Coordinates of C-alpha atoms in Angstrom, one line a residue:
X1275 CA 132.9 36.1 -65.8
X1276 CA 131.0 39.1 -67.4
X1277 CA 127.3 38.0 -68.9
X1278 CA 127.7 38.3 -72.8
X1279 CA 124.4 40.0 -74.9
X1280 CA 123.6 36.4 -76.1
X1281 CA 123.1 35.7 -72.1
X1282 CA 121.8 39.0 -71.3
X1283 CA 119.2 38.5 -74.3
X1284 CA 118.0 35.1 -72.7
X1285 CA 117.6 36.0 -69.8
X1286 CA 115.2 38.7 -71.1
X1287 CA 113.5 36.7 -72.8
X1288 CA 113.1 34.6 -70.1
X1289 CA 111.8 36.7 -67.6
X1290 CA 109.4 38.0 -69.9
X1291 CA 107.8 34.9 -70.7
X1292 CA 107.2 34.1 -66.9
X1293 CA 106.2 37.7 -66.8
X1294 CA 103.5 36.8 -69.8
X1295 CA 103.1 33.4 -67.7
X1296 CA 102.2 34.8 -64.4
X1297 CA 99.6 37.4 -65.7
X1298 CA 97.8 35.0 -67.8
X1299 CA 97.5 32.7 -65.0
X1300 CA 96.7 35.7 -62.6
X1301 CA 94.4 37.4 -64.1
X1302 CA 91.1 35.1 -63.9
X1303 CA 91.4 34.8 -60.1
X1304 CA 91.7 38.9 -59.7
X1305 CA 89.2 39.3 -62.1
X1306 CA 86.5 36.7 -60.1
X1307 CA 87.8 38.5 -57.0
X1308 CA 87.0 42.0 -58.5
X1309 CA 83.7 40.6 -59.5
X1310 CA 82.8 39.1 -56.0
X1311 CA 83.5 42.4 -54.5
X1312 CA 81.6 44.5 -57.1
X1313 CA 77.9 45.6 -57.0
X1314 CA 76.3 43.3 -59.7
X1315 CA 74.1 45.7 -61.6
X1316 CA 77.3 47.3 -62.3
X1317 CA 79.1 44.8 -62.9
X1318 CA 76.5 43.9 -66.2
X1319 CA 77.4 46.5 -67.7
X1320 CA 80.9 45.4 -68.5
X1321 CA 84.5 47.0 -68.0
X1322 CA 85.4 45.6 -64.3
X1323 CA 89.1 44.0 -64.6
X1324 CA 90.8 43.4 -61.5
X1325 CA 89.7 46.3 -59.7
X1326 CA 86.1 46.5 -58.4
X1327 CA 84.3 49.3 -59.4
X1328 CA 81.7 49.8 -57.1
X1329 CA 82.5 48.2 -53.8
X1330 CA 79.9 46.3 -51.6
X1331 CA 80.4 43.0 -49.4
X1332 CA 76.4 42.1 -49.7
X1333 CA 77.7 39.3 -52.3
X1334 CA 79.5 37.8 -49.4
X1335 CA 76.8 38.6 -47.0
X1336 CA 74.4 36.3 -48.5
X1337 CA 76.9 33.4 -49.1
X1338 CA 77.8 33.1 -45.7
X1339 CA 74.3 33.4 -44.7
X1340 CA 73.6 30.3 -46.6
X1341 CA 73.8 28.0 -44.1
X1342 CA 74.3 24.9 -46.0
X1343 CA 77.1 26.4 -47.5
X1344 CA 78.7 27.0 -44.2
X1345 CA 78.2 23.4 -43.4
X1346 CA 80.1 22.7 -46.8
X1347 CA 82.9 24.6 -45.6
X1348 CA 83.2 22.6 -42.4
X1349 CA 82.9 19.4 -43.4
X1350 CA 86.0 20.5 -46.5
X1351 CA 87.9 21.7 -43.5
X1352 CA 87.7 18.9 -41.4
X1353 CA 87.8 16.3 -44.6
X1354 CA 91.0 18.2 -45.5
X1355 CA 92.4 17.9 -42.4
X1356 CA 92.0 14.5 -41.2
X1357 CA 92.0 13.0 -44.8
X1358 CA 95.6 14.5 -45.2
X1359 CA 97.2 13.5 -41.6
X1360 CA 95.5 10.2 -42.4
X1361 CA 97.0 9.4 -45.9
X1362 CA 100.4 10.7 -45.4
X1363 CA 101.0 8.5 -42.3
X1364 CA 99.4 5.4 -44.0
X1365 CA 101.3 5.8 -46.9
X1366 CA 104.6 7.0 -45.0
X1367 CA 104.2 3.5 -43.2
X1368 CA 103.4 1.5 -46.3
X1369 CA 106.5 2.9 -48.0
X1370 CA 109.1 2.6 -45.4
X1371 CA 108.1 -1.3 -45.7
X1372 CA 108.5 -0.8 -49.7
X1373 CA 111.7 0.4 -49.3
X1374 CA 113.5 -2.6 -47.0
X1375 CA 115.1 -4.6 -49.9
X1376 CA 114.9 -7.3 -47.4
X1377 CA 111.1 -7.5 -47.6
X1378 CA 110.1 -10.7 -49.1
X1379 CA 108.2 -10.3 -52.4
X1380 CA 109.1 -6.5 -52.5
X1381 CA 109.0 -6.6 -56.6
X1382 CA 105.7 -8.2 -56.5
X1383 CA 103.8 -5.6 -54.5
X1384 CA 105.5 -3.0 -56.3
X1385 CA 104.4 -4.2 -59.6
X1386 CA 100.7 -5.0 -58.1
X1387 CA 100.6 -1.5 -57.1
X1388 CA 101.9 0.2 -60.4
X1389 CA 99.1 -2.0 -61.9
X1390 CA 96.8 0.4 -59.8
X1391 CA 97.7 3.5 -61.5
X1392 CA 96.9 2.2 -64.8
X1393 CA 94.1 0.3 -64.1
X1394 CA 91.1 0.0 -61.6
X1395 CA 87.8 -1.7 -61.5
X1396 CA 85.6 1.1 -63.0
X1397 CA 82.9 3.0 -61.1
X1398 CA 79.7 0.9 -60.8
X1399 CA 82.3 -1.9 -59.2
X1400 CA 83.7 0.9 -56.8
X1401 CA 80.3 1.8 -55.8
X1402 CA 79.1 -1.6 -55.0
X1403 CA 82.5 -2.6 -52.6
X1404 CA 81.9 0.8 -51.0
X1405 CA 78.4 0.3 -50.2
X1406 CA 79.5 -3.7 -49.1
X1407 CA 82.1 -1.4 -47.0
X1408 CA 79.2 0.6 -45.7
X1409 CA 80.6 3.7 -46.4
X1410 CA 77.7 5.2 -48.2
X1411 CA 76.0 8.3 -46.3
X1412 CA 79.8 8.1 -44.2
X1413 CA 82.3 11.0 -43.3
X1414 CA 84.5 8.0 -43.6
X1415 CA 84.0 7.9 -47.8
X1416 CA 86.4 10.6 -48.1
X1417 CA 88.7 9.0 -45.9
X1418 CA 89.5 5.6 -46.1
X1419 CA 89.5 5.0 -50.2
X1420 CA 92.3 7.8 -50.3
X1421 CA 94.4 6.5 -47.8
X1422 CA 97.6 5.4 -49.9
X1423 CA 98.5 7.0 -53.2
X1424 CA 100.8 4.9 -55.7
X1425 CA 102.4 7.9 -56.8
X1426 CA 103.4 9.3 -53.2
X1427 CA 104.7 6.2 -51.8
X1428 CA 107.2 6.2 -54.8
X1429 CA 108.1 9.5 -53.7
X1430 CA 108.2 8.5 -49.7
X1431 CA 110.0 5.7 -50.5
X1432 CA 112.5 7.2 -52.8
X1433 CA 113.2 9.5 -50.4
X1434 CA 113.5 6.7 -47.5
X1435 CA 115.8 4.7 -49.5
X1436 CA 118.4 8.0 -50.0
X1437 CA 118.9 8.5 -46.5
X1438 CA 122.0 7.3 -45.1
X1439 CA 121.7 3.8 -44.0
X1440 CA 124.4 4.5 -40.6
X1441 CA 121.3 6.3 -39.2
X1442 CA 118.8 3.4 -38.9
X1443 CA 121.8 1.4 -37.5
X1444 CA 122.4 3.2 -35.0
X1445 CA 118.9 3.5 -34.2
X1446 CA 118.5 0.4 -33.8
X1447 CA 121.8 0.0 -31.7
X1448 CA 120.3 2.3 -29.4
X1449 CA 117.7 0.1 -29.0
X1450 CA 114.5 1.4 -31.6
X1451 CA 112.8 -1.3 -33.3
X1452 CA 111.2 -0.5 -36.5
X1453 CA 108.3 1.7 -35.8
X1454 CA 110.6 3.6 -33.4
X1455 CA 113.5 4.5 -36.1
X1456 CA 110.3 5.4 -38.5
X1457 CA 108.6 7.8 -36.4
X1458 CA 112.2 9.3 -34.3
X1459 CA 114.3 9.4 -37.0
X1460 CA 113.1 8.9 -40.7
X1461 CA 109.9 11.3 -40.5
X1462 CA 111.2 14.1 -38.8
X1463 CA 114.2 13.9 -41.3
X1464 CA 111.0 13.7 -44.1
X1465 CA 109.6 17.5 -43.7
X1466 CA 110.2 18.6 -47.2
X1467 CA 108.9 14.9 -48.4
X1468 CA 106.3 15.4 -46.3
X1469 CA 105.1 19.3 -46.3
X1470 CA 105.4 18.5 -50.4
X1471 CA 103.1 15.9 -50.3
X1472 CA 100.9 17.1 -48.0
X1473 CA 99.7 20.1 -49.6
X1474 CA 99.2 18.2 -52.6
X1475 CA 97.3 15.7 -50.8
X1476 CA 95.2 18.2 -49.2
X1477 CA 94.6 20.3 -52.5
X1478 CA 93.1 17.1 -53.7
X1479 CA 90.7 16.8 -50.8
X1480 CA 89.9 20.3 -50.8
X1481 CA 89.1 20.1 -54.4
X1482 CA 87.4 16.6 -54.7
X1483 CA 83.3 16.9 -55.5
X1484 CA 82.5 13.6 -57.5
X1485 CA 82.5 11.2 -54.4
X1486 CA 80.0 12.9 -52.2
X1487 CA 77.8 12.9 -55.4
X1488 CA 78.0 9.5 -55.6
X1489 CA 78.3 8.1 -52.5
X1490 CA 76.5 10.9 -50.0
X1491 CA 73.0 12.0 -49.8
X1492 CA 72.8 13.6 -46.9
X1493 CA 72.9 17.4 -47.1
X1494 CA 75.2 17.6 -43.6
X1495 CA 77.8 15.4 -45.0
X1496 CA 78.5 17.4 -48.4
X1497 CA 81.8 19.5 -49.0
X1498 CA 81.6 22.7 -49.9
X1499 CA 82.6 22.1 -53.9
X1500 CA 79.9 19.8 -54.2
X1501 CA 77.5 22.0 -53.3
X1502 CA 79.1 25.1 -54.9
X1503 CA 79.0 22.5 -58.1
X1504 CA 75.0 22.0 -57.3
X1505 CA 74.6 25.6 -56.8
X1506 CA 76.0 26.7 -60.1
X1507 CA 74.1 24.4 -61.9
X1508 CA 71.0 25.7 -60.5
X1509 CA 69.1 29.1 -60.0
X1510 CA 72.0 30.8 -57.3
X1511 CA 70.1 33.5 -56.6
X1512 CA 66.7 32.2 -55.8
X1513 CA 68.6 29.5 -54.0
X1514 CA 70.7 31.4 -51.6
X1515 CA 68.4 34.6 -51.0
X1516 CA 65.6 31.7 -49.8
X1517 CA 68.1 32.3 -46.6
X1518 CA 67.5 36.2 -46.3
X1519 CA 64.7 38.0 -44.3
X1520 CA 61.8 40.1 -46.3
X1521 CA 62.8 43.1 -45.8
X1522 CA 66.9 42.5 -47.0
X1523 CA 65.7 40.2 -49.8
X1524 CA 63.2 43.2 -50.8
X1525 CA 66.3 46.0 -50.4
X1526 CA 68.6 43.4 -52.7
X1527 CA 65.4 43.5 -55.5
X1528 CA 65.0 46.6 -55.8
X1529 CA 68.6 48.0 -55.9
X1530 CA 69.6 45.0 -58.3
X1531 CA 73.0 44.9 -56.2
X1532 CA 73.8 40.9 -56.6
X1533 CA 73.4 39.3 -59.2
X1534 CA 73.9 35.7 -60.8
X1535 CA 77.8 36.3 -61.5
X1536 CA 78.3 38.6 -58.5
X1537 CA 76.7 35.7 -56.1
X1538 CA 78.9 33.0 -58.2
X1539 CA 82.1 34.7 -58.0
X1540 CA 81.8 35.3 -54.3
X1541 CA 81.1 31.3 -53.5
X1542 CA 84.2 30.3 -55.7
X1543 CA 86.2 32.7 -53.7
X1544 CA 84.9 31.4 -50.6
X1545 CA 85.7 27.8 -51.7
X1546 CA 88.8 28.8 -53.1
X1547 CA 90.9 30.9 -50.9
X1548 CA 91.5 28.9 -47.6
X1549 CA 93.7 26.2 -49.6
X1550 CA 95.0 29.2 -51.6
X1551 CA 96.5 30.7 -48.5
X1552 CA 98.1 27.2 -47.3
X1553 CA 100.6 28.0 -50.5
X1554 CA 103.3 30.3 -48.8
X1555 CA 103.9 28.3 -45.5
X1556 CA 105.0 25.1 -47.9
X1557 CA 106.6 26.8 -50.6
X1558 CA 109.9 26.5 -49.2
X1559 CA 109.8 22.9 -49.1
X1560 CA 108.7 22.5 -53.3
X1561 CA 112.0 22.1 -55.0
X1562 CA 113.7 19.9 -52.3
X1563 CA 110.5 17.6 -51.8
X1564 CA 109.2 17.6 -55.7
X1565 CA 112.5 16.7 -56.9
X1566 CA 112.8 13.8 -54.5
X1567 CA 111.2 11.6 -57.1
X1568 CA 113.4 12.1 -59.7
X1569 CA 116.5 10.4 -57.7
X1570 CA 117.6 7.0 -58.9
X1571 CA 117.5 3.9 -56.3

């Protein structure tokens, strides 16, 4: 069946709006990147795009001489890491429960924890259960309060209730009891659930500031978009050249090669690009594991 001009017309149209789309959406990041990699005299005097104009790494230099920054970067790491194993097992578990219809009181939790999504206790009660918790000044702040997400275990146990029933029966024929069939046969049938949520569960750790604001006062425990968040609202440039030596902090004066912007745009490319370049390996998995929540029960 031949494409008629009313199809061939759409589909123009179409592609240039994603075109339109893409580039609007593209463009700030190049043009921060352009910036981080441009010398910043030059780049006050205007006209840089997404192409630097004058090339020099000294921006970077100084931000990863910062060693508090570093420390930042770390701690995100290892926050993102653990904080995202952590809270997609916990909830995997927690929904696999959900989805038994022969769990007593199954409706009842499920309404108590769509209750949660709507509603919580405010933040001066958060702050006083965590500090009777005694997470305050704790790696474990970032950890434990995130460990099951309403939204996700909708989605984990949507996905759990689809899968052919047969499979847990035999299973459990075969002898597995219930946290046997979970972890041999339902998870590793989960990787586009799970890759899916994952990512989005680490983009949210990666990304998260307001906690360690609250809860943190130690400088070693701070992620690195706090402290990009404390460093932009402060003096960036006297803060991070207080890391240089005379004699490179004397070179950077007089040649006027980094400047506030420069310095800024090469810390939000720093904070930004590690989770930026987990994209590709789970982008296979988005439109199986996304659409998972839209299936019926």
């Amino acid at each position: 069946m031949r494409d008629t001009k009313g199809d061939r017309i759409m589909i123009i149209s179409i592609y240039a709006i994603l075109t339109i789309l893409a580039v609007s959406t593209l463009y700030p990041f190049l043009n921060a990147l352009a910036v981080s990699f441009n010398v910043g005299s030059d780049t006050s005097n205007g006209g840089v795009t997404i192409w630097p104009r004058k090339f020099t790494l000294e921006n970077y230099s100084l931000v990863f001489k910062d060693e508090r920054l570093m420390n930042g970067f770390y701690v995100s790491v290892l926050r993102t890491v653990v904080g995202t194993v952590t809270a997609i097992l916990a909830t995997a578990i927690f929904s696999y429960g959900m989805s038994k219809k022969e769990l007593v009181g199954r409706k009842y939790y499920m309404v108590l924890c769509i209750i949660t999504m709507y509603f919580s206790g405010g933040l001066i009660p958060t702050f006083l259960l965590m500090r009777n918790l005694g997470l305050m000044n704790s790696f474990w702040i970032f950890i434990i309060p995130s460990l099951i997400g309403v939204w996700n275990m909708i989605i984990f146990r949507t996905f759990f209730q689809a899968l052919p029933s047969g499979l847990e029966e035999s299973a459990k024929m075969d002898g597995c009891g219930n946290w046997g069939t979970l972890f041999r046969i339902v998870l590793p049938l989960s990787g586009p659930v799970i890759a899916t949520l994952g990512l989005f569960t680490a983009i949210s750790h990666w990304n998260e500031w307001f906690l360690a604001s609250i809860y943190l006062s130690k400088d070693d425990l701070m992620p690195i978009q706090t402290i990009l968040k404390q460093i932009l609202a402060s003096n960036i440039v006297s803060e991070q050249s207080s890391s240089l030596d005379a004699a490179s902090l004397a070179r950077m004066q007089s040649a006027k090669t980094i400047t506030s912007k420069s310095l800024s745009m090469a810390t939000m490319m720093v904070a930004t690009l590690p989770i930026v370049c987990v994209y590709p390996f789970v982008q296979k998995y988005f439109v199986k594991g996304v659409l998972v929540g839209s299936l019926k029960e």
